[in-house]
Amino acid sequence: MLGKTAGGVFWMFRYLERSENTSRLLDAGFRIALTRSSAAESEWESVVATAGSKQLYLDQYDHYEAQYVIDFLLRDRSNPSSVMSVIEEARNNARLVRTALTREVWEATNECWMTLKALLAPPINTRELPDILGTIRQQSALVRGALHGTMLRNDIYDFARLGTFLERADNTARILDVKYYVLLPSAAFVGSSMDNVQWETILRSASAQRAFRWMHQGDIKPKSIAEFLMLDRSLPRSLGFCYAKVTDNLEYLQEDYGVRHASQDQAGAIMARLRNCTIETIFEMGLHEFITDFIRDNIALAAQIEEDYRFTG
């Protein structure tokens, strides 16, 4: 496959995943802000920080208000990570690689762009926000469903999956890091009822609250939640699950091309670290330190994949 095509598919699905992740963050922030009005501003700050757009936001606004944050993360074209910006980039990349996609995948992507462009054109009333966020997630899921249902399991599919799971792993790691270490005011609160609320917020942000309750009968403990989101390979948004898929798809590319690249060794090292660690070890070394290293390595792996397969975003 041409590097240009590989890059187009890879970034198309990174952007689609990013739009869904942003909608999930906003949904969690909105719900928590409603139930804990005294902490609403810190929750909105956390949402912006998790999205990686804090400095850009502060260039435009001097405080965290629901309407400002919602507009910035959903509609603001000056924010390259806003839903409207990334959906447009996903469609642009889909147009670039149109001949590599099935008709169903292209039509689902184009429909996603048209639907969200119309939906996000007017200012958003907070009463309408849950329905709008649901539509964003639904549109992303339709593209992903078309991919799974109609695409050959070849190198094109592998690059789509790599983009999806590298982006998803980055998002889950940032949720764990920012939600806990930005929102929790002091280490003195660890183990308190406030600490438990923070961890429930983390589960909601990763859309894992119900799955966690199924697995743990509602026993909310920080270590159990961190273990679930980091190491449990049955959860589609955990770091362990994402890296199992990343390593699988890199191996499929090796089979297709007959070449083992540096990115495969990097991904294997990250996967081995996740498999060989216990949650007790991670907490002993420091959750923040572990997550910071993971995010750094995940970014480096994405860059190495781009170099190995000669494409750019």
mmCIF file of C-alpha atoms in Angstrom:
data_model
loop_
_atom_site.group_PDB
_atom_site.id
_atom_site.type_symbol
_atom_site.label_atom_id
_atom_site.label_comp_id
_atom_site.label_asym_id
_atom_site.label_seq_id
_atom_site.Cartn_x
_atom_site.Cartn_y
_atom_site.Cartn_z
ATOM 1 C CA MET A 1 0.000 0.000 0.000
ATOM 2 C CA LEU A 2 1.190 3.532 -0.747
ATOM 3 C CA GLY A 3 2.265 5.436 2.346
ATOM 4 C CA LYS A 4 -0.193 8.195 1.457
ATOM 5 C CA THR A 5 -3.086 5.731 1.532
ATOM 6 C CA ALA A 6 -1.905 4.091 4.743
ATOM 7 C CA GLY A 7 -1.628 7.485 6.405
ATOM 8 C CA GLY A 8 -5.054 8.560 5.200
ATOM 9 C CA VAL A 9 -6.734 5.471 6.664
ATOM 10 C CA PHE A 10 -4.729 5.659 9.891
ATOM 11 C CA TRP A 11 -5.623 9.310 10.530
ATOM 12 C CA MET A 12 -9.204 8.959 9.357
ATOM 13 C CA PHE A 13 -9.865 6.490 12.157
ATOM 14 C CA ARG A 14 -7.808 8.393 14.719
ATOM 15 C CA TYR A 15 -9.984 11.440 14.096
ATOM 16 C CA LEU A 16 -13.219 9.434 14.249
ATOM 17 C CA GLU A 17 -12.161 7.907 17.560
ATOM 18 C CA ARG A 18 -11.215 11.348 18.875
ATOM 19 C CA SER A 19 -14.680 12.721 18.110
ATOM 20 C CA GLU A 20 -16.274 9.921 20.105
ATOM 21 C CA ASN A 21 -13.830 10.311 22.992
ATOM 22 C CA THR A 22 -14.570 14.041 23.198
ATOM 23 C CA SER A 23 -18.307 13.386 23.330
ATOM 24 C CA ARG A 24 -17.795 10.884 26.152
ATOM 25 C CA LEU A 25 -15.687 13.350 28.129
ATOM 26 C CA LEU A 26 -18.292 16.066 27.732
ATOM 27 C CA ASP A 27 -21.095 13.717 28.724
ATOM 28 C CA ALA A 28 -19.276 12.739 31.923
ATOM 29 C CA GLY A 29 -18.396 16.359 32.706
ATOM 30 C CA PHE A 30 -21.952 17.506 32.129
ATOM 31 C CA ARG A 31 -23.443 14.845 34.402
ATOM 32 C CA ILE A 32 -20.970 15.451 37.213
ATOM 33 C CA ALA A 33 -21.353 19.233 36.955
ATOM 34 C CA LEU A 34 -25.118 18.815 37.349
ATOM 35 C CA THR A 35 -24.829 16.628 40.427
ATOM 36 C CA ARG A 36 -21.947 18.519 42.057
ATOM 37 C CA SER A 37 -22.615 22.158 41.247
ATOM 38 C CA SER A 38 -20.019 23.359 43.766
ATOM 39 C CA ALA A 39 -17.316 21.569 41.768
ATOM 40 C CA ALA A 40 -18.681 22.376 38.303
ATOM 41 C CA GLU A 41 -15.846 24.684 37.244
ATOM 42 C CA SER A 42 -13.129 22.212 38.239
ATOM 43 C CA GLU A 43 -14.968 19.469 36.365
ATOM 44 C CA TRP A 44 -15.105 21.559 33.179
ATOM 45 C CA GLU A 45 -11.410 22.378 33.635
ATOM 46 C CA SER A 46 -10.714 18.654 33.880
ATOM 47 C CA VAL A 47 -12.622 17.972 30.652
ATOM 48 C CA VAL A 48 -10.574 20.558 28.743
ATOM 49 C CA ALA A 49 -7.307 19.315 30.253
ATOM 50 C CA THR A 50 -8.100 15.702 29.395
ATOM 51 C CA ALA A 51 -8.816 16.724 25.812
ATOM 52 C CA GLY A 52 -5.305 18.194 25.682
ATOM 53 C CA SER A 53 -6.561 21.675 24.818
ATOM 54 C CA LYS A 54 -6.120 23.620 28.050
ATOM 55 C CA GLN A 55 -3.694 26.261 26.807
ATOM 56 C CA LEU A 56 -5.645 26.871 23.615
ATOM 57 C CA TYR A 57 -8.818 27.269 25.674
ATOM 58 C CA LEU A 58 -7.157 29.747 28.041
ATOM 59 C CA ASP A 59 -6.032 31.796 25.044
ATOM 60 C CA GLN A 60 -9.729 32.493 24.419
ATOM 61 C CA TYR A 61 -11.425 32.317 27.824
ATOM 62 C CA ASP A 62 -10.449 33.290 31.368
ATOM 63 C CA HIS A 63 -12.679 30.851 33.259
ATOM 64 C CA TYR A 64 -14.356 27.479 32.791
ATOM 65 C CA GLU A 65 -18.055 27.889 32.111
ATOM 66 C CA ALA A 66 -20.232 25.127 30.696
ATOM 67 C CA GLN A 67 -21.310 27.000 27.569
ATOM 68 C CA TYR A 68 -17.763 28.070 26.716
ATOM 69 C CA VAL A 69 -16.321 24.578 27.170
ATOM 70 C CA ILE A 70 -19.111 22.920 25.210
ATOM 71 C CA ASP A 71 -18.749 25.347 22.317
ATOM 72 C CA PHE A 72 -14.948 25.067 22.339
ATOM 73 C CA LEU A 73 -14.881 21.263 22.309
ATOM 74 C CA LEU A 74 -17.760 20.698 19.918
ATOM 75 C CA ARG A 75 -17.998 23.587 17.459
ATOM 76 C CA ASP A 76 -14.885 25.788 17.563
ATOM 77 C CA ARG A 77 -12.972 25.470 14.273
ATOM 78 C CA SER A 78 -9.948 27.205 15.831
ATOM 79 C CA ASN A 79 -9.622 24.179 18.132
ATOM 80 C CA PRO A 80 -8.072 21.398 16.014
ATOM 81 C CA SER A 81 -9.432 18.791 18.442
ATOM 82 C CA SER A 82 -13.040 19.996 18.446
ATOM 83 C CA VAL A 83 -15.564 17.475 17.175
ATOM 84 C CA MET A 84 -16.331 19.577 14.109
ATOM 85 C CA SER A 85 -12.632 19.957 13.289
ATOM 86 C CA VAL A 86 -11.790 16.263 13.638
ATOM 87 C CA ILE A 87 -14.881 15.070 11.767
ATOM 88 C CA GLU A 88 -13.946 17.331 8.880
ATOM 89 C CA GLU A 89 -10.393 15.969 8.949
ATOM 90 C CA ALA A 90 -11.746 12.398 9.033
ATOM 91 C CA ARG A 91 -13.842 13.107 5.935
ATOM 92 C CA ASN A 92 -10.925 14.800 4.169
ATOM 93 C CA ASN A 93 -8.784 11.736 4.793
ATOM 94 C CA ALA A 94 -11.622 9.458 3.657
ATOM 95 C CA ARG A 95 -11.817 11.408 0.385
ATOM 96 C CA LEU A 96 -8.064 11.035 -0.011
ATOM 97 C CA VAL A 97 -8.306 7.235 0.274
ATOM 98 C CA ARG A 98 -11.754 6.852 -1.298
ATOM 99 C CA THR A 99 -10.684 4.009 -3.602
ATOM 100 C CA ALA A 100 -9.350 2.009 -0.636
ATOM 101 C CA LEU A 101 -12.703 2.095 1.179
ATOM 102 C CA THR A 102 -15.905 0.214 0.519
ATOM 103 C CA ARG A 103 -18.872 2.276 -0.576
ATOM 104 C CA GLU A 104 -20.505 1.652 2.801
ATOM 105 C CA VAL A 105 -17.551 3.041 4.765
ATOM 106 C CA TRP A 106 -17.327 6.133 2.573
ATOM 107 C CA GLU A 107 -21.081 6.776 2.740
ATOM 108 C CA ALA A 108 -21.155 6.328 6.516
ATOM 109 C CA THR A 109 -18.247 8.784 6.895
ATOM 110 C CA ASN A 110 -19.845 11.331 4.587
ATOM 111 C CA GLU A 111 -23.195 10.959 6.348
ATOM 112 C CA CYS A 112 -21.435 11.427 9.699
ATOM 113 C CA TRP A 113 -19.874 14.675 8.476
ATOM 114 C CA MET A 114 -23.126 16.034 7.001
ATOM 115 C CA THR A 115 -25.162 15.121 10.099
ATOM 116 C CA LEU A 116 -22.738 16.682 12.558
ATOM 117 C CA LYS A 117 -22.132 19.759 10.422
ATOM 118 C CA ALA A 118 -25.867 20.514 10.519
ATOM 119 C CA LEU A 119 -26.229 19.504 14.173
ATOM 120 C CA LEU A 120 -23.354 21.665 15.415
ATOM 121 C CA ALA A 121 -24.019 24.715 13.222
ATOM 122 C CA PRO A 122 -26.164 26.613 15.789
ATOM 123 C CA PRO A 123 -25.086 27.332 19.386
ATOM 124 C CA ILE A 124 -25.893 24.399 21.650
ATOM 125 C CA ASN A 125 -28.426 24.645 24.423
ATOM 126 C CA THR A 126 -27.346 22.590 27.436
ATOM 127 C CA ARG A 127 -30.789 20.945 27.506
ATOM 128 C CA GLU A 128 -30.030 19.495 24.084
ATOM 129 C CA LEU A 129 -26.482 18.425 24.928
ATOM 130 C CA PRO A 130 -27.121 14.766 25.946
ATOM 131 C CA ASP A 131 -28.960 14.062 22.677
ATOM 132 C CA ILE A 132 -26.261 15.794 20.629
ATOM 133 C CA LEU A 133 -23.489 13.842 22.333
ATOM 134 C CA GLY A 134 -25.431 10.633 21.751
ATOM 135 C CA THR A 135 -25.677 11.440 18.038
ATOM 136 C CA ILE A 136 -21.914 12.041 17.821
ATOM 137 C CA ARG A 137 -21.215 8.631 19.358
ATOM 138 C CA GLN A 138 -23.816 6.986 17.155
ATOM 139 C CA GLN A 139 -22.381 8.449 13.950
ATOM 140 C CA SER A 140 -18.882 7.291 14.859
ATOM 141 C CA ALA A 141 -20.238 3.811 15.639
ATOM 142 C CA LEU A 142 -21.948 3.638 12.234
ATOM 143 C CA VAL A 143 -18.632 4.200 10.451
ATOM 144 C CA ARG A 144 -16.935 1.625 12.641
ATOM 145 C CA GLY A 145 -19.778 -0.827 11.960
ATOM 146 C CA ALA A 146 -19.422 -0.301 8.210
ATOM 147 C CA LEU A 147 -15.679 -0.972 8.543
ATOM 148 C CA HIS A 148 -16.234 -4.223 10.440
ATOM 149 C CA GLY A 149 -19.076 -5.380 8.204
ATOM 150 C CA THR A 150 -17.727 -4.657 4.728
ATOM 151 C CA MET A 151 -13.926 -4.274 4.647
ATOM 152 C CA LEU A 152 -11.458 -7.014 3.809
ATOM 153 C CA ARG A 153 -9.166 -7.985 6.684
ATOM 154 C CA ASN A 154 -6.111 -6.679 4.854
ATOM 155 C CA ASP A 155 -3.512 -3.959 5.412
ATOM 156 C CA ILE A 156 -6.114 -1.195 4.966
ATOM 157 C CA TYR A 157 -8.142 -2.662 7.814
ATOM 158 C CA ASP A 158 -5.001 -3.020 9.937
ATOM 159 C CA PHE A 159 -4.105 0.673 9.586
ATOM 160 C CA ALA A 160 -7.692 1.647 10.463
ATOM 161 C CA ARG A 161 -7.501 -0.444 13.618
ATOM 162 C CA LEU A 162 -4.084 0.907 14.557
ATOM 163 C CA GLY A 163 -5.404 4.464 14.347
ATOM 164 C CA THR A 164 -8.446 3.570 16.434
ATOM 165 C CA PHE A 165 -6.634 1.806 19.265
ATOM 166 C CA LEU A 166 -3.643 4.156 19.548
ATOM 167 C CA GLU A 167 -6.088 7.060 19.899
ATOM 168 C CA ARG A 168 -8.287 5.159 22.344
ATOM 169 C CA ALA A 169 -5.344 4.135 24.536
ATOM 170 C CA ASP A 170 -4.138 7.737 24.660
ATOM 171 C CA ASN A 171 -7.598 8.901 25.720
ATOM 172 C CA THR A 172 -8.014 6.326 28.497
ATOM 173 C CA ALA A 173 -4.554 7.120 29.857
ATOM 174 C CA ARG A 174 -5.289 10.854 29.891
ATOM 175 C CA ILE A 175 -8.613 10.273 31.648
ATOM 176 C CA LEU A 176 -6.847 8.316 34.379
ATOM 177 C CA ASP A 177 -4.118 10.906 34.786
ATOM 178 C CA VAL A 178 -6.083 14.144 34.540
ATOM 179 C CA LYS A 179 -9.268 13.111 36.295
ATOM 180 C CA TYR A 180 -7.459 11.888 39.360
ATOM 181 C CA TYR A 181 -4.494 14.221 39.642
ATOM 182 C CA VAL A 182 -6.148 17.457 38.493
ATOM 183 C CA LEU A 183 -9.527 17.131 40.159
ATOM 184 C CA LEU A 184 -8.451 15.648 43.491
ATOM 185 C CA PRO A 185 -7.456 18.763 45.463
ATOM 186 C CA SER A 186 -5.015 17.103 47.859
ATOM 187 C CA ALA A 187 -3.468 13.766 48.685
ATOM 188 C CA ALA A 188 -5.280 14.098 52.003
ATOM 189 C CA PHE A 189 -8.529 13.201 50.216
ATOM 190 C CA VAL A 190 -7.263 9.796 49.041
ATOM 191 C CA GLY A 191 -9.588 7.094 50.378
ATOM 192 C CA SER A 192 -12.301 9.578 51.320
ATOM 193 C CA SER A 193 -15.837 9.745 49.956
ATOM 194 C CA MET A 194 -14.625 12.520 47.660
ATOM 195 C CA ASP A 195 -11.932 10.165 46.350
ATOM 196 C CA ASN A 196 -14.608 7.559 45.550
ATOM 197 C CA VAL A 197 -16.638 10.131 43.623
ATOM 198 C CA GLN A 198 -13.536 10.959 41.580
ATOM 199 C CA TRP A 199 -13.069 7.326 40.620
ATOM 200 C CA GLU A 200 -16.722 7.014 39.623
ATOM 201 C CA THR A 201 -16.142 10.061 37.419
ATOM 202 C CA ILE A 202 -13.217 8.273 35.792
ATOM 203 C CA LEU A 203 -15.374 5.233 35.027
ATOM 204 C CA ARG A 204 -18.103 7.393 33.523
ATOM 205 C CA SER A 205 -15.584 9.275 31.364
ATOM 206 C CA ALA A 206 -14.359 5.974 29.934
ATOM 207 C CA SER A 207 -17.923 4.653 29.522
ATOM 208 C CA ALA A 208 -16.979 1.763 31.792
ATOM 209 C CA GLN A 209 -19.213 2.331 34.809
ATOM 210 C CA ARG A 210 -21.739 -0.420 34.075
ATOM 211 C CA ALA A 211 -19.078 -2.863 32.866
ATOM 212 C CA PHE A 212 -17.147 -2.327 36.102
ATOM 213 C CA ARG A 213 -20.250 -2.988 38.198
ATOM 214 C CA TRP A 214 -20.901 -6.206 36.291
ATOM 215 C CA MET A 215 -17.354 -7.371 37.005
ATOM 216 C CA HIS A 216 -17.015 -6.086 40.572
ATOM 217 C CA GLN A 217 -20.580 -6.009 41.950
ATOM 218 C CA GLY A 218 -20.343 -2.255 42.509
ATOM 219 C CA ASP A 219 -17.387 -2.462 44.914
ATOM 220 C CA ILE A 220 -15.766 0.860 43.977
ATOM 221 C CA LYS A 221 -12.129 0.917 45.054
ATOM 222 C CA PRO A 222 -9.409 3.028 43.410
ATOM 223 C CA LYS A 223 -7.078 0.092 42.775
ATOM 224 C CA SER A 224 -9.861 -2.037 41.295
ATOM 225 C CA ILE A 225 -10.914 0.752 38.929
ATOM 226 C CA ALA A 226 -7.348 1.537 37.880
ATOM 227 C CA GLU A 227 -6.690 -2.154 37.279
ATOM 228 C CA PHE A 228 -9.883 -2.450 35.220
ATOM 229 C CA LEU A 229 -9.050 0.535 32.990
ATOM 230 C CA MET A 230 -5.375 -0.320 32.612
ATOM 231 C CA LEU A 231 -4.893 -4.082 32.699
ATOM 232 C CA ASP A 232 -8.235 -5.826 32.053
ATOM 233 C CA ARG A 233 -8.131 -7.166 28.485
ATOM 234 C CA SER A 234 -11.898 -7.785 28.356
ATOM 235 C CA LEU A 235 -12.703 -4.040 28.480
ATOM 236 C CA PRO A 236 -12.578 -2.483 24.972
ATOM 237 C CA ARG A 237 -11.216 0.820 26.308
ATOM 238 C CA SER A 238 -8.561 -0.509 28.679
ATOM 239 C CA LEU A 239 -4.890 0.024 27.935
ATOM 240 C CA GLY A 240 -4.327 -3.739 27.903
ATOM 241 C CA PHE A 241 -7.119 -4.383 25.388
ATOM 242 C CA CYS A 242 -5.999 -1.544 23.101
ATOM 243 C CA TYR A 243 -2.410 -2.755 23.044
ATOM 244 C CA ALA A 244 -3.426 -6.348 22.410
ATOM 245 C CA LYS A 245 -5.123 -5.046 19.236
ATOM 246 C CA VAL A 246 -2.199 -2.783 18.306
ATOM 247 C CA THR A 247 0.291 -5.657 18.550
ATOM 248 C CA ASP A 248 -2.050 -7.996 16.647
ATOM 249 C CA ASN A 249 -2.459 -5.589 13.740
ATOM 250 C CA LEU A 250 1.261 -4.863 13.544
ATOM 251 C CA GLU A 251 1.857 -8.619 13.353
ATOM 252 C CA TYR A 252 -0.670 -8.891 10.517
ATOM 253 C CA LEU A 253 1.193 -6.141 8.658
ATOM 254 C CA GLN A 254 4.436 -8.057 9.161
ATOM 255 C CA GLU A 255 2.781 -11.119 7.598
ATOM 256 C CA ASP A 256 1.489 -9.047 4.660
ATOM 257 C CA TYR A 257 4.756 -7.251 3.917
ATOM 258 C CA GLY A 258 7.297 -9.782 5.142
ATOM 259 C CA VAL A 259 9.152 -7.101 7.101
ATOM 260 C CA ARG A 260 9.429 -6.577 10.852
ATOM 261 C CA HIS A 261 9.647 -2.883 11.708
ATOM 262 C CA ALA A 262 10.895 -1.078 14.807
ATOM 263 C CA SER A 263 7.322 -0.140 15.717
ATOM 264 C CA GLN A 264 6.497 -3.806 16.282
ATOM 265 C CA ASP A 265 9.254 -4.127 18.883
ATOM 266 C CA GLN A 266 8.132 -0.896 20.569
ATOM 267 C CA ALA A 267 4.516 -2.067 20.751
ATOM 268 C CA GLY A 268 5.636 -5.451 22.089
ATOM 269 C CA ALA A 269 7.646 -3.788 24.851
ATOM 270 C CA ILE A 270 4.647 -1.670 25.915
ATOM 271 C CA MET A 271 2.368 -4.722 25.828
ATOM 272 C CA ALA A 272 4.840 -6.760 27.906
ATOM 273 C CA ARG A 273 5.006 -3.982 30.495
ATOM 274 C CA LEU A 274 1.208 -3.973 30.809
ATOM 275 C CA ARG A 275 1.031 -7.763 31.069
ATOM 276 C CA ASN A 276 3.854 -8.125 33.563
ATOM 277 C CA CYS A 277 2.759 -5.316 35.909
ATOM 278 C CA THR A 278 0.343 -5.733 38.758
ATOM 279 C CA ILE A 279 -1.785 -2.849 39.942
ATOM 280 C CA GLU A 280 0.087 -2.966 43.268
ATOM 281 C CA THR A 281 3.370 -2.416 41.410
ATOM 282 C CA ILE A 282 1.891 0.481 39.463
ATOM 283 C CA PHE A 283 0.614 2.197 42.621
ATOM 284 C CA GLU A 284 3.950 1.664 44.355
ATOM 285 C CA MET A 285 5.865 3.370 41.538
ATOM 286 C CA GLY A 286 3.169 6.037 41.258
ATOM 287 C CA LEU A 287 0.110 5.987 39.015
ATOM 288 C CA HIS A 288 0.931 9.414 37.578
ATOM 289 C CA GLU A 289 4.478 8.381 36.718
ATOM 290 C CA PHE A 290 3.354 5.145 35.077
ATOM 291 C CA ILE A 291 0.678 6.897 33.024
ATOM 292 C CA THR A 292 3.047 9.708 32.000
ATOM 293 C CA ASP A 293 5.520 7.116 30.705
ATOM 294 C CA PHE A 294 2.730 5.276 28.904
ATOM 295 C CA ILE A 295 1.440 8.404 27.145
ATOM 296 C CA ARG A 296 4.977 9.304 26.080
ATOM 297 C CA ASP A 297 5.592 5.809 24.722
ATOM 298 C CA ASN A 298 2.208 5.702 22.961
ATOM 299 C CA ILE A 299 2.982 8.982 21.174
ATOM 300 C CA ALA A 300 6.445 7.687 20.231
ATOM 301 C CA LEU A 301 4.932 4.476 18.860
ATOM 302 C CA ALA A 302 2.471 6.381 16.666
ATOM 303 C CA ALA A 303 5.359 8.435 15.276
ATOM 304 C CA GLN A 304 7.411 5.274 14.668
ATOM 305 C CA ILE A 305 4.528 3.651 12.769
ATOM 306 C CA GLU A 306 4.335 6.738 10.572
ATOM 307 C CA GLU A 307 8.071 6.519 9.928
ATOM 308 C CA ASP A 308 8.083 2.760 9.309
ATOM 309 C CA TYR A 309 5.247 2.917 6.780
ATOM 310 C CA ARG A 310 6.279 6.299 5.343
ATOM 311 C CA PHE A 311 3.178 8.325 5.911
ATOM 312 C CA THR A 312 2.284 11.549 7.726
ATOM 313 C CA GLY A 313 -0.915 12.922 9.235
#
